Short mmCIF file of C-alpha atoms in Angstrom, two decimals:
data_model
loop_
_atom_site.label_atom_id
_atom_site.label_comp_id
_atom_site.label_asym_id
_atom_site.label_seq_id
_atom_site.Cartn_x
_atom_site.Cartn_y
_atom_site.Cartn_z
CA UNK P 72 11.05 66.65 -44.55
CA UNK P 73 11.26 69.28 -47.78
CA UNK P 74 13.36 68.46 -51.16
CA UNK P 75 13.50 71.80 -52.52
CA UNK P 76 14.53 73.24 -49.10
CA UNK P 77 17.27 70.72 -49.64
CA UNK P 78 17.59 72.16 -53.33
CA UNK P 79 17.70 75.69 -52.35
CA UNK P 80 20.16 74.82 -49.27
CA UNK P 81 22.87 72.97 -51.84
CA UNK P 82 22.63 76.76 -54.63
CA UNK P 83 22.68 79.02 -51.41
CA UNK P 84 26.01 80.82 -51.36
CA UNK P 85 26.55 79.96 -47.53
CA UNK P 86 26.36 76.43 -48.07
CA UNK P 87 28.50 76.71 -50.91
CA UNK P 88 31.73 78.93 -49.08
CA UNK P 89 31.26 76.08 -46.13
CA UNK P 90 31.86 73.76 -49.02
CA UNK P 91 34.84 76.30 -50.82
CA UNK P 92 35.69 76.33 -47.22
CA UNK P 93 36.25 72.62 -46.23
CA UNK P 94 37.82 71.56 -49.55
CA UNK P 95 40.89 74.71 -48.50
CA UNK P 96 41.49 73.23 -45.56
CA UNK P 97 41.29 69.41 -46.50
CA UNK P 98 43.54 70.57 -49.48
CA UNK P 99 46.47 72.51 -47.25
CA UNK P 100 46.83 70.29 -44.30
CA UNK P 101 47.09 67.49 -46.89
CA UNK P 102 50.29 69.61 -48.86
CA UNK P 103 51.80 70.49 -45.28
CA UNK P 104 50.96 66.87 -43.73
CA UNK P 105 53.24 64.99 -46.52
CA UNK P 106 56.15 68.50 -46.17
CA UNK P 107 55.59 67.54 -42.41
CA UNK P 108 55.99 63.70 -43.08
CA UNK P 109 58.81 63.63 -46.04
CA UNK P 110 60.79 65.44 -42.55
CA UNK P 111 59.37 62.88 -39.84
CA UNK P 112 60.19 60.22 -42.66
CA UNK P 113 64.18 61.70 -43.13
CA UNK P 114 64.84 62.40 -40.03
CA UNK P 115 63.06 58.78 -38.76
CA UNK P 116 66.02 56.95 -41.10
CA UNK P 117 68.76 59.38 -39.62
CA UNK P 118 72.00 58.50 -38.77
CA UNK P 119 71.94 60.75 -35.96
CA UNK P 120 70.22 59.51 -32.77
CA UNK P 121 68.87 62.59 -31.84
CA UNK P 122 67.03 62.79 -35.64
CA UNK P 123 65.25 59.66 -34.46
CA UNK P 124 64.48 60.65 -31.34
CA UNK P 125 62.85 64.02 -32.02
CA UNK P 126 61.03 61.73 -34.77
CA UNK P 127 59.54 59.31 -32.40
CA UNK P 128 58.76 62.61 -29.74
CA UNK P 129 56.09 64.02 -32.77
CA UNK P 130 55.14 60.74 -33.03
CA UNK P 131 53.92 59.95 -29.99
CA UNK P 132 52.54 63.30 -29.12
CA UNK P 133 50.46 63.43 -32.73
CA UNK P 134 48.67 60.12 -32.73
CA UNK P 135 49.10 59.71 -29.02
CA UNK P 136 46.10 62.06 -28.77
CA UNK P 137 42.59 62.90 -30.21
CA UNK P 138 42.99 65.10 -32.99
CA UNK P 139 40.03 67.26 -31.17
CA UNK P 140 41.92 68.06 -29.01
CA UNK P 141 45.16 69.41 -30.88
CA UNK P 142 42.68 71.42 -32.45
CA UNK P 143 41.36 72.88 -29.48
CA UNK P 144 44.72 73.07 -27.71
CA UNK P 145 46.25 75.29 -30.89
CA UNK P 146 43.56 77.79 -31.26
CA UNK P 147 43.68 77.60 -27.46
CA UNK P 148 47.23 77.55 -25.50
CA UNK P 149 48.99 79.60 -28.12
CA UNK P 150 47.94 82.59 -27.14
CA UNK P 151 49.14 82.12 -23.54
CA UNK P 152 52.09 82.40 -24.97
CA UNK P 153 51.70 85.27 -27.40
CA UNK P 154 51.08 83.52 -30.32
CA UNK P 155 47.22 83.98 -32.01
CA UNK P 156 46.14 82.51 -34.78
CA UNK P 157 43.14 82.80 -36.59
CA UNK P 158 40.64 79.95 -36.39
CA UNK P 159 40.98 79.12 -40.24
CA UNK P 160 44.80 79.29 -39.31
CA UNK P 161 44.91 77.78 -36.18
CA UNK P 162 42.56 74.65 -37.43
CA UNK P 163 44.94 73.82 -40.33
CA UNK P 164 48.00 73.81 -38.36
CA UNK P 165 46.23 71.05 -36.53
CA UNK P 166 45.26 69.04 -38.58
CA UNK P 167 48.97 69.42 -41.06
CA UNK P 168 50.85 68.93 -38.30
CA UNK P 169 48.76 65.24 -37.27
CA UNK P 170 48.50 63.99 -40.57
CA UNK P 171 51.89 65.00 -41.09
CA UNK P 172 52.54 61.99 -38.16
CA UNK P 173 50.81 59.76 -40.51
CA UNK P 174 52.53 60.32 -43.72
CA UNK P 175 55.13 59.67 -42.27
CA UNK P 176 55.00 56.14 -41.52
CA UNK P 177 53.57 56.41 -45.32
CA UNK P 178 56.16 57.84 -47.04
CA UNK P 179 58.46 56.35 -45.15
CA UNK P 180 57.30 52.36 -46.27
CA UNK P 181 56.73 53.47 -49.92
CA UNK P 182 61.09 54.35 -49.94
CA UNK P 183 61.98 51.30 -48.02
CA UNK P 184 59.99 49.41 -50.16
CA UNK P 185 62.69 50.51 -52.75
CA UNK P 186 65.70 48.30 -53.02
CA UNK P 187 68.94 49.71 -51.89
CA UNK P 188 70.37 48.18 -54.62
CA UNK P 189 68.79 49.76 -57.61
CA UNK P 190 70.59 53.73 -55.62
CA UNK P 191 73.74 51.42 -55.35
CA UNK P 192 73.69 51.12 -59.05
CA UNK P 193 72.46 54.37 -59.22
CA UNK P 194 75.31 55.54 -57.88
CA UNK P 195 78.35 53.84 -59.08
CA UNK P 196 76.65 54.97 -62.85
CA UNK P 197 78.17 58.51 -60.96
CA UNK P 198 74.48 59.60 -60.53
CA UNK P 199 74.36 62.29 -57.44
CA UNK P 200 72.27 61.30 -54.26
CA UNK P 201 69.37 64.24 -55.40
CA UNK P 202 69.61 62.97 -58.75
CA UNK P 203 69.59 58.71 -57.23
CA UNK P 204 65.96 59.64 -55.40
CA UNK P 205 64.53 62.04 -58.12
CA UNK P 206 64.85 60.07 -60.39
CA UNK P 207 64.67 56.61 -59.73
CA UNK P 208 63.87 56.32 -55.67
CA UNK P 209 60.50 58.94 -55.99
CA UNK P 210 59.07 57.76 -59.19
CA UNK P 211 58.33 53.96 -57.87
CA UNK P 212 57.85 55.16 -54.35
CA UNK P 213 55.32 57.30 -55.87
CA UNK P 214 52.89 54.81 -57.08
CA UNK P 215 54.01 52.60 -53.59
CA UNK P 216 52.55 55.64 -51.68
CA UNK P 217 49.82 57.36 -53.46
CA UNK P 218 46.65 54.54 -52.95
CA UNK P 219 47.37 55.46 -48.90
CA UNK P 220 47.52 58.91 -49.78
CA UNK P 221 44.54 59.03 -50.77
CA UNK P 222 42.48 57.27 -48.12
CA UNK P 223 44.24 59.86 -45.81
CA UNK P 224 42.61 62.80 -48.22
CA UNK P 225 39.36 61.40 -48.00
CA UNK P 226 40.28 60.68 -44.32
CA UNK P 227 41.09 64.69 -43.75
CA UNK P 228 38.27 65.81 -45.16
CA UNK P 229 36.17 64.00 -43.01
CA UNK P 230 37.98 65.44 -39.70
CA UNK P 231 37.64 69.31 -41.79
CA UNK P 232 34.55 68.42 -39.68
CA UNK P 233 35.78 68.70 -36.13
CA UNK P 234 37.18 72.35 -37.24
CA UNK P 235 33.58 73.70 -36.44
CA UNK P 236 34.31 73.82 -32.87
CA UNK P 237 36.79 76.58 -33.23
CA UNK P 238 33.92 78.28 -34.71
CA UNK P 239 35.44 78.10 -38.81
CA UNK P 240 32.80 78.72 -41.29
CA UNK P 241 33.61 75.45 -42.39
CA UNK P 242 30.68 73.16 -44.08
CA UNK P 243 29.39 71.60 -40.73
CA UNK P 244 29.28 75.03 -38.63
CA UNK P 245 26.90 76.50 -41.49
CA UNK P 246 25.01 73.19 -41.90
CA UNK P 247 24.45 73.30 -37.91
CA UNK P 248 24.05 76.77 -37.73
CA UNK P 249 21.21 77.18 -40.47
CA UNK P 250 19.66 73.91 -38.63
CA UNK P 251 19.35 75.46 -35.33
CA UNK P 252 17.72 78.87 -36.81
CA UNK P 253 14.94 77.18 -37.94
CA UNK P 254 15.22 73.46 -36.71
CA UNK P 255 15.53 71.95 -39.81
CA UNK P 256 17.40 69.47 -39.65
CA UNK P 257 16.96 66.84 -41.81
CA UNK P 258 17.37 69.73 -45.14
CA UNK P 259 19.95 71.33 -43.76
CA UNK P 260 22.24 68.17 -42.67
CA UNK P 261 20.93 67.16 -46.02
CA UNK P 262 22.75 69.22 -48.37
CA UNK P 263 26.13 68.87 -46.39
CA UNK P 264 26.48 65.18 -46.63
CA UNK P 265 25.38 66.01 -50.83
CA UNK P 266 28.62 68.65 -50.79
CA UNK P 267 30.93 65.97 -48.84
CA UNK P 268 30.11 62.91 -50.94
CA UNK P 269 30.20 64.76 -53.94
CA UNK P 270 34.20 66.06 -52.69
CA UNK P 271 35.09 62.37 -51.63
CA UNK P 272 34.24 61.34 -55.24
CA UNK P 273 36.49 64.63 -56.89
CA UNK P 274 38.72 63.09 -54.47
CA UNK P 275 38.22 60.09 -55.53
CA UNK P 276 38.71 60.66 -59.56
CA UNK P 277 41.73 62.48 -58.94
CA UNK P 278 43.15 60.16 -57.40
CA UNK P 279 42.28 56.74 -60.09
CA UNK P 280 43.41 59.55 -62.34
CA UNK P 281 46.73 59.79 -61.09
CA UNK P 282 47.47 56.81 -60.61
CA UNK P 283 46.62 55.89 -63.77
CA UNK P 284 49.63 58.60 -65.37
CA UNK P 285 51.88 56.83 -62.83
CA UNK P 286 50.91 53.04 -63.54
CA UNK P 287 53.81 51.70 -65.97
CA UNK P 288 51.39 49.46 -68.13
CA UNK P 289 48.76 52.62 -69.16
CA UNK P 290 52.22 54.86 -70.07
CA UNK P 291 52.94 52.17 -72.21
CA UNK P 292 50.07 51.59 -73.97
CA UNK P 293 49.81 53.42 -77.10
CA UNK P 294 46.66 55.19 -78.00
CA UNK P 295 43.85 52.67 -78.56
CA UNK P 296 42.64 52.00 -82.13
CA UNK P 297 39.66 50.78 -83.48
CA UNK P 298 39.17 47.61 -84.85
CA UNK P 299 38.48 49.28 -88.64
CA UNK P 300 41.67 51.40 -88.54
CA UNK P 301 44.01 49.17 -87.31
CA UNK P 302 42.30 46.64 -90.15
CA UNK P 303 43.14 50.23 -92.67
CA UNK P 304 46.27 50.63 -91.37
CA UNK P 305 47.34 46.68 -92.02
CA UNK P 306 45.89 47.39 -95.72
CA UNK P 307 47.76 51.01 -96.12
CA UNK P 308 51.25 48.77 -95.08
CA UNK P 309 50.64 45.55 -97.49
CA UNK P 310 49.51 48.52 -100.11
CA UNK P 311 53.32 50.05 -99.58
CA UNK P 312 54.96 47.13 -99.77
#
């Protein structure tokens, strides 16, 4: 057990590159997953049976099979049909499609939570449907779906370790390869764990910041002033009067 070796791993280019790859996989998968989730959520609420059926089949497939199976299937089976993707692209595609199945339910719940009366009133005022969605529905839905999306982002970070099975050089693969070369598993996995905790803390901090910015109560509050400033302001106003 050597903490000096842990520190050496933490500042090594291999571990830093692995952590950066993990971060990129998480962000790309989350962005594409949200995009897929929006499309599927709209299909679920569509007026056509075909749209609802397509959404149901998609959710059934990607929520009913393990994400590890999906990663291996996309990487190994698609080349059979002439579709050759790199390990990185295959991993992001699999995670995005899996994430989209869960994001669809989150986004759909957020959109349905906005009362229909508000949409009707906005349309009655002459607003276009797109403007209603942009200025009335989405701002309210965003505040409700942000916490579960943040939880999904942290979960996606941890799921990214599964892509090591298709030889993507992310953090977990780097840690395993390093430990296998010298059998110092404690040091290598501890360094990887520190990176995972740092990334998780970063995501949670960003989520809290965005939630604070979207909170209407926080936005209505003006800049905080000290007791001295408030007293001086009061005395100045009294002097002016």
